[in-house]
Coordinates of C-alpha atoms and ligand atoms in Angstrom, one line a residue:
M1 CA 255.1 337.3 205.2
I2 CA 252.1 336.0 203.0
K3 CA 251.5 337.7 199.9
P4 CA 248.3 339.2 199.5
A5 CA 247.9 337.2 196.0
Y6 CA 248.4 334.2 198.1
R7 CA 246.1 334.9 200.9
W8 CA 243.1 335.8 198.2
A9 CA 243.5 332.4 196.0
D10 CA 243.4 330.6 199.2
Q11 CA 240.5 332.1 200.2
Q12 CA 238.8 331.5 196.9
I13 CA 239.8 327.8 197.6
N14 CA 238.4 327.4 200.7
D15 CA 235.0 328.9 199.7
L16 CA 234.8 326.4 196.6
K17 CA 235.3 323.5 199.3
K18 CA 232.8 324.9 201.4
S19 CA 230.1 324.8 198.6
G20 CA 231.1 321.5 197.4
L21 CA 232.4 323.1 193.9
Y22 CA 236.3 322.2 194.4
R23 CA 237.8 320.5 191.6
H24 CA 240.9 318.4 191.8
L25 CA 242.6 316.2 189.1
R26 CA 242.1 312.4 189.1
T27 CA 245.0 310.3 187.9
S28 CA 244.6 307.7 185.7
E29 CA 247.4 304.9 185.2
S30 CA 246.2 303.0 182.1
G31 CA 244.9 304.1 178.6
P32 CA 241.4 304.7 177.4
A33 CA 239.6 301.6 177.6
S34 CA 236.0 300.3 179.2
T35 CA 238.0 299.6 182.4
V36 CA 240.6 301.9 183.8
E37 CA 243.1 302.0 186.7
I38 CA 242.6 305.1 188.8
E39 CA 245.3 305.8 191.7
G40 CA 245.6 302.1 192.1
K41 CA 242.0 301.2 191.8
E42 CA 240.5 299.3 188.7
M43 CA 237.5 300.7 187.8
L44 CA 234.8 300.3 185.1
M45 CA 235.0 303.6 183.0
V46 CA 231.1 304.9 182.6
S47 CA 232.1 308.6 181.9
S48 CA 234.3 308.9 178.8
N49 CA 233.6 310.3 175.4
N50 CA 235.4 307.5 173.7
Y51 CA 232.2 306.2 172.9
L52 CA 233.6 303.9 170.0
G53 CA 236.6 303.2 171.9
L54 CA 238.9 304.3 169.0
A55 CA 241.0 306.3 171.4
A56 CA 243.2 302.7 171.8
D57 CA 242.6 301.2 168.6
Q58 CA 246.0 299.6 167.4
R59 CA 245.3 300.8 164.1
L60 CA 245.1 304.4 165.0
I61 CA 248.2 304.3 167.0
M62 CA 250.1 302.3 164.3
E63 CA 249.2 305.0 161.9
A64 CA 250.3 308.0 164.1
S65 CA 253.4 306.1 164.8
K66 CA 253.9 305.7 161.3
V67 CA 253.7 309.5 160.2
M68 CA 255.4 310.3 163.4
Q69 CA 258.5 308.7 162.3
Q70 CA 258.3 310.8 159.1
F71 CA 257.2 314.0 160.4
G72 CA 258.2 314.0 164.2
V73 CA 256.2 314.7 167.1
G74 CA 255.3 318.4 166.8
S75 CA 254.4 320.4 163.7
T76 CA 256.2 323.3 165.1
G77 CA 254.3 326.3 163.6
S78 CA 250.8 327.4 162.7
R79 CA 248.9 326.4 159.6
L80 CA 249.6 329.6 157.7
T81 CA 253.2 329.5 158.5
T82 CA 255.3 326.5 158.7
G83 CA 253.1 323.8 160.5
N84 CA 250.8 322.9 157.6
S85 CA 251.4 319.3 155.8
T86 CA 250.0 317.1 153.6
W87 CA 248.2 315.3 156.3
H88 CA 246.3 318.0 157.7
E89 CA 244.9 318.8 154.0
K90 CA 244.1 315.2 153.5
L91 CA 242.2 315.4 157.1
E92 CA 240.2 318.4 155.9
K93 CA 238.9 316.7 152.6
R94 CA 238.1 313.4 154.7
I95 CA 236.2 315.6 157.1
A96 CA 234.1 317.1 154.3
A97 CA 233.7 314.1 152.5
F98 CA 232.4 312.3 155.9
K99 CA 230.0 315.2 156.5
K100 CA 228.8 315.6 153.0
E101 CA 230.1 319.2 153.0
E102 CA 232.0 321.2 150.5
A103 CA 235.1 321.8 152.7
A104 CA 236.5 321.9 156.1
I105 CA 238.9 323.3 158.4
V106 CA 240.7 321.8 161.2
F107 CA 241.7 323.5 164.4
S108 CA 243.8 322.3 167.4
S109 CA 240.7 321.3 169.5
G110 CA 237.0 321.6 169.4
Y111 CA 237.2 324.6 172.0
L112 CA 239.1 326.5 169.9
A113 CA 236.7 325.7 166.6
N114 CA 234.0 327.1 168.5
V115 CA 235.6 330.5 169.6
G116 CA 237.3 330.9 166.3
V117 CA 234.0 330.2 164.1
I118 CA 231.6 332.2 166.2
S119 CA 234.1 335.2 166.7
A120 CA 235.0 335.0 162.9
L121 CA 231.8 335.1 161.5
A122 CA 229.4 336.9 163.8
Q123 CA 230.5 340.5 163.4
D124 CA 229.5 343.8 164.7
G125 CA 225.6 344.5 164.2
D126 CA 224.8 341.1 163.8
I127 CA 222.8 339.1 166.3
I128 CA 223.8 335.5 167.9
L129 CA 220.6 333.5 169.1
S130 CA 222.3 331.0 171.4
D131 CA 220.6 327.9 173.2
E132 CA 220.9 328.5 176.9
L133 CA 222.4 325.2 177.5
N134 CA 225.3 325.6 174.9
H135 CA 228.6 324.2 175.8
A136 CA 230.9 326.6 177.3
S137 CA 233.2 327.1 174.2
L138 CA 230.3 328.1 172.1
I139 CA 229.0 330.6 175.1
D140 CA 233.0 331.8 175.1
G141 CA 232.9 332.3 171.1
C142 CA 229.6 334.6 171.5
R143 CA 231.5 336.5 174.4
L144 CA 234.4 336.8 171.8
S145 CA 232.4 338.2 169.1
K146 CA 231.6 341.5 168.3
A147 CA 227.9 340.5 167.9
K148 CA 225.1 341.1 170.5
T149 CA 224.0 337.7 171.8
M150 CA 220.5 336.6 172.9
V151 CA 220.3 333.6 174.9
Y152 CA 217.0 331.4 174.0
R153 CA 215.5 329.2 176.4
H154 CA 216.6 325.5 176.2
V155 CA 215.3 323.9 172.9
D156 CA 212.1 326.2 173.1
M157 CA 211.3 327.2 169.6
N158 CA 208.6 329.6 170.7
D159 CA 211.2 331.7 172.3
L160 CA 213.8 331.3 169.7
K161 CA 211.0 332.6 167.3
K162 CA 210.4 335.7 169.7
K163 CA 214.0 336.5 169.7
L164 CA 214.2 336.1 165.8
Q165 CA 211.5 338.8 165.4
L166 CA 213.1 341.1 167.9
A167 CA 216.3 340.5 165.7
R168 CA 214.5 341.2 162.4
N169 CA 216.3 344.5 161.5
N170 CA 219.9 343.1 162.4
Q171 CA 222.4 342.4 159.6
N172 CA 223.2 338.8 159.9
K173 CA 221.5 336.5 162.3
F174 CA 223.3 333.3 163.6
I175 CA 221.3 330.5 165.6
V176 CA 224.1 328.6 167.4
T177 CA 223.4 325.2 169.0
D178 CA 224.8 322.0 170.5
S179 CA 223.1 319.1 168.3
V180 CA 223.6 316.9 171.4
F181 CA 223.6 318.5 174.7
S182 CA 226.8 317.7 176.4
M183 CA 225.4 317.3 179.9
D184 CA 222.0 315.9 179.0
G185 CA 222.1 313.9 176.1
N186 CA 219.1 315.2 174.3
L187 CA 218.9 316.6 170.8
A188 CA 218.3 320.2 169.5
P189 CA 215.4 320.2 167.4
L190 CA 217.1 320.7 164.0
P191 CA 214.3 320.4 161.6
E192 CA 212.2 323.3 163.6
I193 CA 215.3 325.2 163.8
K194 CA 215.8 324.9 160.2
E195 CA 212.3 326.3 159.4
L196 CA 213.0 329.2 161.8
A197 CA 216.3 330.0 160.1
D198 CA 214.4 329.8 156.5
E199 CA 211.8 332.1 157.6
Y200 CA 213.9 334.8 159.3
N201 CA 216.7 334.4 157.0
A202 CA 219.4 333.2 159.9
F203 CA 222.5 331.0 159.6
I204 CA 222.7 327.8 161.7
I205 CA 225.9 326.9 163.3
V206 CA 225.8 323.4 164.8
D207 CA 228.2 321.9 167.1
D208 CA 227.9 318.1 166.5
A209 CA 230.7 317.4 169.2
H210 CA 228.7 314.5 170.7
A211 CA 227.0 313.6 167.3
T212 CA 229.9 312.8 165.2
G213 CA 230.6 309.2 164.8
V214 CA 227.2 308.7 167.0
L215 CA 224.0 309.9 165.3
G216 CA 222.8 309.4 161.7
E217 CA 222.9 306.0 159.6
N218 CA 226.5 306.4 159.1
G219 CA 227.5 308.3 162.0
R220 CA 228.0 311.4 160.3
G221 CA 226.3 313.3 162.8
S222 CA 223.1 315.4 163.5
T223 CA 222.3 316.5 159.7
E224 CA 222.3 312.9 158.7
H225 CA 220.3 311.8 161.7
F226 CA 217.5 314.7 160.9
H227 CA 218.1 315.1 157.0
V228 CA 218.7 318.6 157.4
D229 CA 221.0 321.1 156.2
V230 CA 222.9 323.6 158.1
D231 CA 225.6 326.2 157.3
I232 CA 228.1 325.7 159.5
T233 CA 229.0 322.3 161.5
I234 CA 231.7 322.3 164.2
G235 CA 232.8 319.1 165.7
T236 CA 236.0 317.7 167.8
L237 CA 238.2 314.9 166.9
S238 CA 238.7 314.4 170.8
K239 CA 235.5 312.3 171.4
T240 CA 234.4 309.4 169.1
I241 CA 237.0 310.0 166.8
G242 CA 239.5 309.3 169.5
T243 CA 242.2 311.6 169.0
E244 CA 242.7 315.5 169.2
G245 CA 241.6 318.7 167.5
G246 CA 238.4 320.3 166.2
F247 CA 237.0 321.1 162.8
A248 CA 234.5 323.3 160.9
A249 CA 232.7 322.0 157.9
G250 CA 230.5 323.9 155.4
S251 CA 230.7 325.6 151.9
F252 CA 233.7 326.4 150.1
P253 CA 233.5 330.3 150.7
I254 CA 232.5 330.0 154.5
I255 CA 235.7 327.9 155.0
E256 CA 238.0 329.9 152.9
L257 CA 236.8 333.0 155.2
L258 CA 237.4 331.1 158.6
R259 CA 241.1 330.3 157.2
N260 CA 241.5 333.9 156.9
K261 CA 239.9 335.4 160.0
A262 CA 239.4 332.6 162.7
R263 CA 241.9 334.0 165.3
S264 CA 242.4 330.4 167.2
F265 CA 243.2 328.8 163.7
I266 CA 245.6 331.8 162.8
F267 CA 247.3 332.3 165.9
Q268 CA 247.7 328.5 167.0
T269 CA 250.3 325.9 166.4
A270 CA 248.9 323.1 164.1
L271 CA 248.1 319.6 165.3
P272 CA 251.0 317.2 165.0
P273 CA 250.7 315.4 161.7
G274 CA 251.1 311.8 163.6
M275 CA 247.8 312.8 165.5
V276 CA 246.1 313.9 162.2
A277 CA 246.9 310.8 160.4
A278 CA 245.0 309.0 163.3
A279 CA 242.0 310.7 162.7
I280 CA 241.8 310.2 159.0
K281 CA 242.3 306.1 160.0
S282 CA 239.5 306.7 162.7
I283 CA 236.9 308.1 160.3
D284 CA 237.6 305.3 157.8
I285 CA 237.0 303.1 160.6
I286 CA 233.8 304.4 161.7
E287 CA 232.4 304.6 158.0
Q288 CA 233.6 300.9 157.1
E289 CA 232.7 299.0 160.5
K290 CA 229.1 299.7 161.1
S291 CA 229.3 296.8 163.9
L292 CA 230.9 299.6 166.2
L293 CA 227.9 301.8 165.8
Y294 CA 225.5 298.7 166.3
S295 CA 227.2 297.9 169.4
L296 CA 226.8 301.5 170.8
R297 CA 223.3 302.0 170.0
T298 CA 222.3 298.6 171.5
N299 CA 224.3 299.5 174.6
I300 CA 222.7 302.7 175.1
K301 CA 219.1 301.1 174.8
K302 CA 220.2 298.5 177.2
L303 CA 221.8 300.8 180.0
Q304 CA 218.8 303.3 179.7
K305 CA 216.2 300.3 180.3
Q306 CA 218.1 298.7 182.9
L307 CA 218.6 302.0 184.9
A308 CA 214.7 302.8 184.4
E309 CA 213.8 299.4 185.9
I310 CA 215.5 299.7 189.3
G311 CA 214.2 303.0 189.5
F312 CA 216.1 306.1 187.9
V313 CA 214.6 308.4 185.6
T314 CA 216.5 308.6 182.3
M315 CA 215.3 310.2 178.8
P316 CA 215.3 307.9 176.1
T317 CA 217.7 309.3 173.7
P318 CA 219.8 307.9 170.8
T319 CA 222.7 309.4 172.4
P320 CA 225.4 307.6 174.6
I321 CA 224.8 310.2 177.5
I322 CA 222.6 309.4 180.4
P323 CA 222.6 311.9 183.0
V324 CA 221.4 310.7 186.5
L325 CA 220.1 313.9 188.4
I326 CA 221.1 314.0 192.0
G327 CA 220.6 317.7 192.9
E328 CA 223.0 319.2 195.4
A329 CA 226.7 319.2 194.6
Q330 CA 227.7 317.9 197.6
K331 CA 225.4 314.9 197.6
T332 CA 226.3 314.5 193.9
V333 CA 230.0 314.2 194.7
A334 CA 229.0 311.7 197.6
F335 CA 227.1 309.7 195.2
S336 CA 230.1 309.4 193.0
K337 CA 232.5 308.2 195.4
Q338 CA 230.0 305.8 196.8
L339 CA 230.1 304.4 193.1
E340 CA 233.9 304.3 193.0
R341 CA 233.8 301.9 196.0
E342 CA 231.5 300.1 194.0
G343 CA 234.4 299.9 191.2
V344 CA 232.6 302.3 188.9
F345 CA 234.2 305.6 187.7
A346 CA 231.6 308.1 186.9
P347 CA 232.4 311.8 188.5
A348 CA 229.9 314.4 189.6
I349 CA 229.1 317.3 187.3
R350 CA 228.6 320.3 189.2
P351 CA 228.1 324.2 188.6
P352 CA 229.0 326.1 186.6
T353 CA 229.3 323.2 184.0
V354 CA 225.4 322.6 185.1
P355 CA 223.0 325.0 186.8
E356 CA 222.8 325.4 190.4
G357 CA 220.8 322.3 192.1
K358 CA 221.0 320.1 188.9
S359 CA 224.3 318.6 189.8
R360 CA 224.5 315.0 188.3
I361 CA 226.3 311.8 187.5
R362 CA 226.9 311.9 183.7
L363 CA 226.7 308.3 182.5
T364 CA 228.1 307.6 179.0
V365 CA 228.2 304.4 177.2
M366 CA 230.9 302.5 175.1
A367 CA 230.5 300.1 172.1
S368 CA 232.7 297.9 174.2
H369 CA 230.9 297.8 177.4
T370 CA 229.9 294.0 178.0
D371 CA 226.6 293.0 179.4
N372 CA 228.3 292.3 182.6
D373 CA 229.8 295.9 182.6
I374 CA 226.1 297.2 182.3
Q375 CA 224.8 295.2 185.2
Q376 CA 227.6 296.1 187.2
V377 CA 227.1 299.8 186.6
C378 CA 223.3 299.3 187.5
Q379 CA 224.0 297.1 190.6
A380 CA 226.3 299.8 192.1
F381 CA 223.5 302.7 191.0
Y382 CA 220.9 300.5 192.8
T383 CA 223.2 300.2 196.0
T384 CA 224.2 303.7 196.2
G385 CA 220.7 305.1 195.2
K386 CA 219.3 303.0 198.0
N387 CA 221.7 303.9 200.6
M388 CA 221.5 307.6 199.7
G389 CA 217.8 307.8 199.4
V390 CA 217.7 308.7 195.7
I391 CA 215.6 305.8 194.6
Ligands
PLP1 N1 231.6 321.1 172.2 C1 230.8 320.3 173.0 C2 229.5 320.1 173.2 C3 231.8 319.8 174.1 O1 231.2 318.6 174.8 C4 233.2 319.9 174.1 C5 234.1 319.1 175.0 O2 234.1 319.1 176.0 C6 233.6 320.9 173.1 C7 232.8 321.5 172.3 C8 235.1 321.0 173.0 O3 235.9 320.0 172.3 P1 237.5 319.6 172.5 O4 237.4 319.0 173.9 O5 238.0 318.9 171.5 O6 238.0 321.1 172.6

């Protein structure tokens, strides 16, 4: 007899399939690079977050292996019990120095950093003002917090101001925003947010997941790019840094408070020391090898320009994220499949990751893409776009 739970889940899956929202795993048979072998087919990778190509850098691999020989592959405990090591503390100091902040705290992922920071700091009686296109992990942090959340229209400073006025009498006010919006590649207007925060006495929490190692003269992120101060910068080690983990950086007392109150820090096994050591090496390389940032920036401009030349409307942003809007989820999946036939791997991004009717191909540029790679991507987009009536 089929169990009711089985029948219910099967029905849910069928509904997802009918609406073009069914997701399945794709299996890669090679390591992170600008080309990738997926299910037996070699393709150009234009959708990873490995913007500087550091995830497969031999120096990081050697560093992780060396530390693993000494510390093993797992940390075996939470930071506050048995999992803390000299490497974790070194990484926190390294992140603080890189981000030009007093202190930092490392989490096991960027997701856990976001949910941990927001739910620990924003308390009952407080207000969180959250951009409507914030990453899911910021949204989940707001949901976990006992504070009330008001969502303001995407990067709309008039709406943020109105909501700050409504929140005048609340205890603490937190403005929470991605600095680089992960599915659109545009930037939050941090200088304007800072002005409003000062006027209304609000704290700013910025998620620098896609800005760390990308924006600013030295790749320090959005605060370096805009030359503004915020209260807490959150980030991930799993994108440009090329490893695993997340962090928050800020003043000594804020970080001390997080160490005491962030549940995703307290109740989570620490990252393996080898991984942590690789992250330190990665930050060293980002600071020392400016040519990586230069190549990334040159490639971003080239791809944006060439896509525009063949008829795709893209926004000029300084980030490696270039969304190509298709619209309907099913059409976007078909577009992505056609790109694969042309040797280009760029999965469809659909609801709930993006709003209904705004499905897209999220292209990302890497420092290691060659001129030929960029031409191949544009050729594939041209052929597919013409075939499907998108351009
Ligand atoms: N914040 C943003 C803006 C992201 O894009 C992501 C990654 O998906 C995260 C946070 C979560 O980071 P992690 O993958 O390290 O959990």
